[in-house]
Short mmCIF file of C-alpha atoms in Angstrom, two decimals:
data_model
loop_
_atom_site.label_atom_id
_atom_site.label_comp_id
_atom_site.label_asym_id
_atom_site.label_seq_id
_atom_site.Cartn_x
_atom_site.Cartn_y
_atom_site.Cartn_z
CA MET U 22 17.15 18.91 1.16
CA GLY U 23 13.95 17.70 -1.26
CA ILE U 24 13.46 14.41 -2.44
CA THR U 25 15.02 13.66 -5.90
CA PHE U 26 11.82 12.04 -7.84
CA ARG U 27 13.29 8.86 -10.12
CA LYS U 28 11.68 8.81 -13.83
CA GLU U 29 10.82 4.87 -13.86
CA THR U 30 8.08 2.78 -14.99
CA PHE U 31 5.78 0.07 -13.70
CA ARG U 32 4.89 -1.50 -16.71
CA ASP U 33 5.81 -2.99 -20.29
CA ASP U 34 10.09 -1.83 -19.71
CA PHE U 35 9.61 -2.24 -16.27
CA THR U 36 12.65 0.47 -15.29
CA PHE U 37 11.33 0.78 -11.32
CA ARG U 38 14.87 0.49 -9.09
CA ASN U 39 15.30 1.56 -5.66
CA SER U 40 18.17 3.90 -4.45
CA PRO U 41 20.39 2.48 -2.17
CA GLU U 42 19.23 4.76 0.55
CA HIS U 43 15.63 3.35 -0.01
CA ILE U 44 16.32 -0.33 0.25
CA ARG U 45 17.46 0.48 3.30
CA ARG U 46 14.02 1.87 4.55
CA PHE U 47 11.90 -0.62 2.98
CA PRO U 48 9.63 -1.74 5.45
CA PHE U 49 10.51 -5.64 5.81
CA PRO U 50 7.80 -7.41 7.03
CA PHE U 51 8.76 -10.09 9.15
CA HIS U 52 10.17 -10.07 12.55
CA GLU U 53 11.10 -13.52 12.76
CA ASP U 54 11.81 -16.36 10.94
CA ALA U 55 8.63 -17.75 9.97
CA TYR U 56 5.23 -16.41 9.50
CA MET U 57 1.10 -16.57 10.36
CA TYR U 58 -1.68 -14.17 9.41
CA ALA U 59 -2.57 -12.17 12.23
CA VAL U 60 -4.12 -8.98 13.39
CA ASN U 61 -0.49 -7.57 14.34
CA ILE U 62 -2.34 -4.02 14.49
CA GLU U 63 -0.30 -1.33 16.84
CA PRO U 64 -0.55 2.78 16.43
CA HIS U 65 0.22 4.46 13.80
CA VAL U 66 3.29 7.02 15.32
CA VAL U 67 6.32 8.62 13.99
CA GLY U 68 8.80 6.62 13.62
CA PRO U 69 12.98 6.60 13.10
CA LYS U 70 14.19 9.50 11.03
CA GLY U 71 14.64 7.97 7.85
CA SER U 72 12.49 5.11 7.61
CA VAL U 73 9.06 5.07 6.14
CA LEU U 74 7.59 6.01 9.30
CA GLU U 75 9.33 9.28 9.58
CA ASN U 76 6.04 10.97 8.55
CA LEU U 77 2.44 9.48 8.76
CA ILE U 78 1.83 9.70 5.27
CA ASP U 79 5.09 8.72 3.67
CA VAL U 80 6.03 10.53 0.33
CA ASP U 81 9.23 8.66 -1.61
CA GLU U 82 11.37 8.83 -4.34
CA HIS U 83 9.15 6.89 -6.45
CA TYR U 84 6.05 9.65 -5.77
CA VAL U 85 6.23 11.09 -9.52
CA ALA U 86 6.02 7.67 -11.48
CA GLU U 87 3.42 6.32 -9.25
CA MET U 88 0.98 9.40 -9.93
CA GLN U 89 1.61 9.09 -13.47
CA ASP U 90 1.24 5.50 -13.03
CA ARG U 91 -2.09 5.68 -11.09
CA ALA U 92 -3.56 8.18 -14.28
CA LEU U 93 -2.81 5.34 -16.73
CA VAL U 94 -4.84 3.51 -15.01
CA LEU U 95 -7.69 5.68 -14.37
CA ALA U 96 -7.72 6.57 -17.97
CA GLU U 97 -8.65 2.62 -19.24
CA ASP U 98 -10.83 2.04 -16.36
CA PRO U 99 -12.35 4.96 -14.43
CA LEU U 100 -14.24 2.31 -12.22
CA ARG U 101 -10.88 1.86 -9.97
CA CYS U 102 -12.14 5.30 -8.45
CA GLN U 103 -15.38 4.99 -7.24
CA SER U 104 -17.59 6.61 -4.14
CA LEU U 105 -21.20 6.15 -3.28
CA PRO U 106 -23.47 9.56 -3.44
CA HIS U 107 -23.31 9.35 0.69
CA MET U 108 -19.52 9.35 1.08
CA THR U 109 -19.13 12.98 -0.54
CA LEU U 110 -18.26 14.23 2.86
CA ALA U 111 -15.73 11.47 3.89
CA GLY U 112 -14.00 12.35 0.57
CA TRP U 113 -13.44 16.27 1.57
CA ASP U 114 -12.52 15.00 4.95
CA LEU U 115 -9.69 12.39 3.33
CA LEU U 116 -8.67 15.61 1.28
CA GLU U 117 -8.07 17.67 4.55
CA LEU U 118 -6.12 14.63 5.95
CA LEU U 119 -3.62 14.16 3.06
CA MET U 120 -3.11 17.62 2.50
CA GLU U 121 -2.10 18.43 5.76
CA GLN U 122 -0.06 15.60 6.05
CA GLN U 123 1.77 16.14 3.05
CA ALA U 124 2.46 19.56 3.75
CA LEU U 125 3.50 19.07 7.67
CA GLY U 126 5.97 16.21 6.41
CA TYR U 127 7.09 17.76 2.87
CA PRO U 128 6.62 21.76 3.12
CA GLU U 129 9.61 21.91 0.59
CA HIS U 130 6.90 19.67 -1.84
CA PHE U 131 3.67 20.99 -0.71
CA THR U 132 1.97 24.01 0.38
CA LEU U 133 -1.86 24.23 1.82
CA THR U 134 -3.20 27.56 3.03
CA ARG U 135 -6.40 28.08 4.17
CA ASP U 136 -8.62 31.85 4.80
CA GLY U 137 -11.48 29.89 6.18
CA ASP U 138 -13.02 27.94 3.29
CA ARG U 139 -10.99 29.44 0.58
CA TRP U 140 -8.22 26.91 -0.07
CA ARG U 141 -4.76 27.04 -1.56
CA TRP U 142 -3.20 23.91 -2.75
CA ILE U 143 0.38 23.89 -4.26
CA ASN U 144 1.96 20.25 -4.87
CA ARG U 145 5.02 21.27 -7.07
CA PRO U 146 6.45 17.74 -7.60
CA LEU U 147 2.94 17.46 -10.20
CA GLY U 148 2.79 21.18 -11.32
CA ILE U 149 -0.29 21.90 -9.16
CA ASP U 150 -1.38 24.86 -7.90
CA ASP U 151 -4.95 25.26 -7.42
CA THR U 152 -7.37 27.60 -5.12
CA PHE U 153 -10.69 25.80 -4.21
CA THR U 154 -13.44 26.42 -1.47
CA PHE U 155 -13.63 23.71 0.61
CA GLY U 156 -16.98 21.54 1.00
CA ASP U 157 -17.57 22.74 -2.89
CA THR U 158 -17.28 20.17 -5.21
CA SER U 159 -17.71 22.47 -8.31
CA THR U 160 -14.24 24.50 -7.14
CA LEU U 161 -12.41 20.98 -8.03
CA PRO U 162 -11.71 19.34 -11.27
CA TYR U 163 -12.57 16.03 -9.67
CA GLY U 164 -14.44 15.08 -6.78
CA PRO U 165 -12.54 15.61 -3.36
CA MET U 166 -11.72 11.69 -2.85
CA GLU U 167 -10.61 11.73 -6.56
CA TYR U 168 -8.82 14.75 -6.24
CA ILE U 169 -6.21 14.33 -3.71
CA THR U 170 -5.82 10.34 -4.44
CA ARG U 171 -4.46 11.39 -8.01
CA GLN U 172 -1.65 13.14 -6.09
CA SER U 173 -0.85 10.46 -2.89
CA GLN U 174 0.97 7.45 -3.11
CA GLY U 175 -0.97 4.03 -2.04
CA ASP U 176 -4.81 3.19 -2.32
CA PHE U 177 -7.54 4.14 -0.53
CA CYS U 178 -10.83 2.86 0.72
CA ILE U 179 -13.07 4.59 2.60
CA LEU U 180 -15.35 2.38 5.13
CA ASP U 181 -18.50 3.87 6.59
CA GLN U 182 -19.55 2.32 9.56
CA ARG U 183 -22.49 1.40 10.32
CA ASP U 184 -24.76 -1.41 11.88
CA GLY U 185 -21.87 -2.63 13.90
CA ASN U 186 -19.93 -3.07 10.56
CA LEU U 187 -17.65 -1.25 8.37
CA TRP U 188 -19.15 -0.96 4.66
CA MET U 189 -16.43 -0.65 1.52
CA ASP U 190 -18.53 2.46 0.35
CA ALA U 191 -15.58 4.52 -1.56
CA GLY U 192 -12.12 3.89 -2.82
CA MET U 193 -9.48 5.08 -5.24
CA VAL U 194 -7.52 1.20 -5.82
CA THR U 195 -4.73 0.82 -8.87
CA THR U 196 -2.08 -0.69 -6.82
CA GLN U 197 -3.90 -3.47 -5.49
CA ALA U 198 -2.68 -6.98 -4.96
CA ASP U 199 -5.08 -9.04 -7.34
CA TRP U 200 -8.56 -7.75 -5.74
CA SER U 201 -11.05 -5.67 -7.18
CA LEU U 202 -12.64 -2.13 -6.04
CA ASP U 203 -15.64 -2.81 -8.19
CA PHE U 204 -15.95 -6.40 -7.28
CA ASP U 205 -15.96 -5.38 -3.58
CA ILE U 206 -17.65 -1.77 -3.38
CA GLY U 207 -20.71 -1.89 -0.69
CA MET U 208 -19.34 -4.96 1.16
CA ASN U 209 -18.95 -5.30 4.34
CA PHE U 210 -15.66 -5.90 6.64
CA PHE U 211 -16.36 -9.95 6.65
CA GLU U 212 -17.46 -10.12 3.03
CA TRP U 213 -14.75 -8.20 1.22
CA HIS U 214 -12.04 -10.61 3.52
CA ALA U 215 -13.91 -14.05 2.96
CA PRO U 216 -11.22 -15.23 0.74
CA VAL U 217 -8.44 -15.03 3.22
CA PRO U 218 -7.15 -18.81 4.56
CA LEU U 219 -6.88 -19.63 8.13
CA ALA U 220 -7.67 -16.25 9.14
CA HIS U 221 -11.37 -16.81 10.27
CA GLU U 222 -10.89 -20.06 11.94
CA LYS U 223 -9.08 -18.06 14.11
CA GLY U 224 -11.20 -15.52 15.03
CA ILE U 225 -8.97 -12.67 13.47
CA PHE U 226 -11.66 -11.16 11.96
CA VAL U 227 -13.72 -10.45 14.32
CA ARG U 228 -11.28 -9.33 16.77
CA ALA U 229 -9.91 -6.54 14.19
CA LEU U 230 -13.59 -5.46 13.40
CA LYS U 231 -14.04 -4.73 17.36
CA PHE U 232 -10.32 -3.10 17.32
CA LEU U 233 -11.60 -0.75 13.92
CA THR U 234 -14.62 -0.19 14.96
CA ASN U 235 -13.34 1.63 18.00
CA ILE U 236 -10.27 3.61 16.46
CA GLN U 237 -10.60 7.15 18.01
CA GLN U 238 -10.19 10.40 15.89
CA GLY U 239 -6.46 11.22 16.26
CA LYS U 240 -4.91 7.99 17.34
CA PRO U 241 -4.53 6.23 14.12
CA ALA U 242 -3.38 2.62 13.68
CA ARG U 243 -1.33 0.30 11.32
CA ARG U 244 -0.34 -3.01 10.21
CA LEU U 245 2.24 -4.93 7.64
CA ASN U 246 0.69 -6.91 4.93
CA TRP U 247 2.56 -8.90 2.15
CA THR U 248 2.94 -10.85 -0.79
CA MET U 249 4.93 -11.28 -3.67
CA THR U 250 4.87 -10.43 -7.51
CA ILE U 251 6.59 -10.72 -10.78
CA ASN U 252 7.79 -7.75 -12.15
CA PRO U 253 7.41 -4.28 -10.53
CA ARG U 254 3.96 -3.78 -11.40
CA LEU U 255 1.68 -1.93 -9.27
CA ASP U 256 -1.38 -2.99 -10.84
CA THR U 257 -2.31 -6.66 -10.13
CA SER U 258 -5.77 -6.22 -10.29
CA PRO U 259 -8.54 -8.96 -11.49
CA GLU U 260 -9.67 -6.82 -14.12
CA ASN U 261 -6.04 -6.89 -15.77
CA TYR U 262 -4.93 -10.61 -14.58
CA HIS U 263 -4.19 -11.66 -18.10
CA LYS U 264 -1.66 -9.10 -18.33
CA TRP U 265 0.02 -9.88 -15.32
CA GLY U 266 -1.10 -13.74 -14.42
CA PRO U 267 1.05 -15.20 -17.17
CA ASP U 268 3.98 -13.38 -15.49
CA ARG U 269 4.24 -16.24 -12.76
CA THR U 270 4.94 -18.83 -15.67
CA THR U 271 8.49 -17.03 -16.25
CA VAL U 272 10.71 -16.98 -13.38
CA THR U 273 13.70 -18.97 -13.66
CA PRO U 274 16.92 -19.83 -11.64
CA GLU U 275 18.93 -17.10 -13.82
CA ASN U 276 16.04 -14.27 -13.23
CA VAL U 277 15.06 -14.50 -9.64
CA GLY U 278 16.99 -11.90 -8.45
CA ASP U 279 15.51 -9.39 -11.24
CA LYS U 280 11.98 -10.29 -11.44
CA VAL U 281 10.50 -11.65 -8.30
CA HIS U 282 9.83 -8.68 -6.24
CA LEU U 283 8.70 -8.48 -2.21
CA ARG U 284 5.76 -6.60 -2.17
CA VAL U 285 4.32 -4.92 1.44
CA GLU U 286 1.59 -2.75 1.97
CA LEU U 287 1.78 -0.20 5.17
CA GLN U 288 -2.03 -0.12 5.74
CA SER U 289 -2.87 2.11 8.28
CA PHE U 290 -6.56 3.24 9.47
CA TRP U 291 -7.76 6.87 10.55
CA ARG U 292 -11.10 7.76 11.93
CA LEU U 293 -12.13 10.65 9.90
CA PRO U 294 -13.87 14.03 12.00
CA ARG U 295 -16.86 15.37 9.89
CA SER U 296 -18.15 11.78 8.55
CA ASN U 297 -16.84 9.44 11.64
CA SER U 298 -16.04 7.15 8.62
CA ILE U 299 -12.72 5.04 8.59
CA VAL U 300 -10.16 5.89 5.84
CA PHE U 301 -7.90 2.69 5.00
CA PRO U 302 -4.57 3.77 2.98
CA ILE U 303 -3.20 0.94 1.59
CA ARG U 304 0.79 1.88 0.36
CA CYS U 305 2.46 -0.08 -1.59
CA TYR U 306 6.16 -0.86 -1.72
CA LEU U 307 8.31 -3.11 -3.91
CA ILE U 308 11.50 -4.38 -3.43
CA LYS U 309 13.15 -7.41 -6.05
CA MET U 310 15.22 -10.29 -4.22
CA ASP U 311 18.52 -8.65 -6.15
CA GLU U 312 17.70 -5.69 -3.96
CA LEU U 313 16.37 -7.17 -0.73
CA VAL U 314 19.48 -9.71 -0.48
CA THR U 315 21.91 -6.62 -0.22
CA GLN U 316 20.35 -6.69 3.59
CA PRO U 317 22.35 -10.38 4.88
CA LYS U 318 19.70 -10.47 7.81
CA TRP U 319 16.58 -9.84 5.23
CA ALA U 320 17.88 -12.97 3.12
CA ARG U 321 17.88 -15.40 5.43
CA ARG U 322 15.07 -14.65 7.09
CA LEU U 323 13.08 -14.40 4.17
CA HIS U 324 14.29 -17.99 2.63
CA ARG U 325 13.14 -19.14 5.88
CA VAL U 326 9.60 -17.62 5.92
CA ILE U 327 8.84 -18.51 2.15
CA ARG U 328 10.45 -21.97 2.83
CA ASP U 329 7.93 -22.60 5.81
CA LEU U 330 4.77 -20.55 4.68
CA PRO U 331 1.91 -23.20 5.34
CA GLU U 332 0.58 -23.92 2.02
CA GLU U 333 -2.72 -22.78 2.23
CA LEU U 334 -0.73 -19.11 2.62
CA ALA U 335 1.58 -19.96 -0.62
CA THR U 336 -1.41 -20.70 -2.56
CA TYR U 337 -3.75 -17.72 -1.30
CA LYS U 338 -0.70 -15.03 -2.40
CA GLY U 339 -0.23 -17.26 -5.53
CA LEU U 340 3.44 -18.44 -4.56
CA THR U 341 3.12 -21.47 -5.99
CA ARG U 342 4.10 -21.97 -9.25
CA TYR U 343 7.73 -20.29 -8.52
CA ARG U 344 8.10 -21.00 -4.56
CA PRO U 345 10.65 -23.91 -5.40
CA THR U 346 12.41 -21.42 -7.55
CA LEU U 347 12.85 -18.50 -5.03
CA VAL U 348 13.62 -20.88 -2.31
CA GLU U 349 16.61 -22.63 -3.67
CA TRP U 350 17.99 -19.11 -5.12
CA LEU U 351 17.22 -17.87 -1.50
CA SER U 352 18.71 -21.03 0.57
CA ARG U 353 22.30 -19.77 -1.07
CA LEU U 354 22.12 -16.63 0.89
CA ASP U 355 21.42 -18.57 4.15
CA ASP U 356 24.16 -20.12 5.94
CA GLY U 357 22.14 -20.80 9.10
CA SER U 358 23.54 -18.25 11.36
CA PRO U 359 20.67 -16.41 13.54
CA THR U 360 18.89 -13.44 12.25
CA SER U 361 18.57 -10.56 15.54
CA PRO U 362 15.06 -9.72 16.42
CA GLY U 363 13.28 -7.14 14.68
CA PHE U 364 12.06 -6.10 10.99
CA GLY U 365 15.30 -3.60 10.09
CA PRO U 366 18.53 -4.54 8.79
CA ASP U 367 21.68 -5.73 10.59
#
């Protein structure tokens, strides 16, 4: 049975919603009642059926709407997709990875057939049926990275490994949490992570870089990251801060449940076979407070995490202005009872 794709928007009237089934599969990022920035990397292996980890590349009910929103962003700002000249081969690697994973996990929606270098790709949700020559950019309407990431949920950064470091030399970034591909393109791992508070002093990024540069082909890794967003807006880029920044001033005790969204990134890391680059998919999931608190364990735990979050992290994540209102609203749903270990709902 195929996925039923929702008709919804991530801007203007903000009609995005999660179905009850998708609320329960939401990748809640807190395994305990407190949070501190950490590496928290683990092998990216298939997880439980019905979870976002059921397939290594997740496609869900928001797929078509997210791809429509990406097309709008790119029409407004083509620089959200960039690839330095030496990264074309890595783009073909990524195209192969995403086509294989989508066809494997969702054969009712995607089909990939290959006859040597002659490939046919069918994307039924988006009405695409293309035949092309693998490795020949002239046979596609876009470069290989742009072509496939216009059809894949989440952002994608391709990192070139050289000189003992990772360099952000290509990417498709339209659903980011307040950072800019156009600013970061060509930067190394430490440069683009420079704004993160507390983590540098703990040596977190030194350890993370060592781990990532040793990732092997066929053994991807993953981690969760999180922030919060007002309204279900995918494009919270610095370029568009004038559109979404003022939203933080609109939170009231009456609208917290509808306006405030937990924004979780499922970040994975894959070694690409021909280029030896690493691709860094950043899959964004959104859930409004009214949806999240239908799971009582999550309501209690989120209250405790946000209440006790170190001030530096609250500032970095942009929560300062509406944090007291959110904590007060969540406190009414926290009876002080223990929460069970782990991420999932009870």
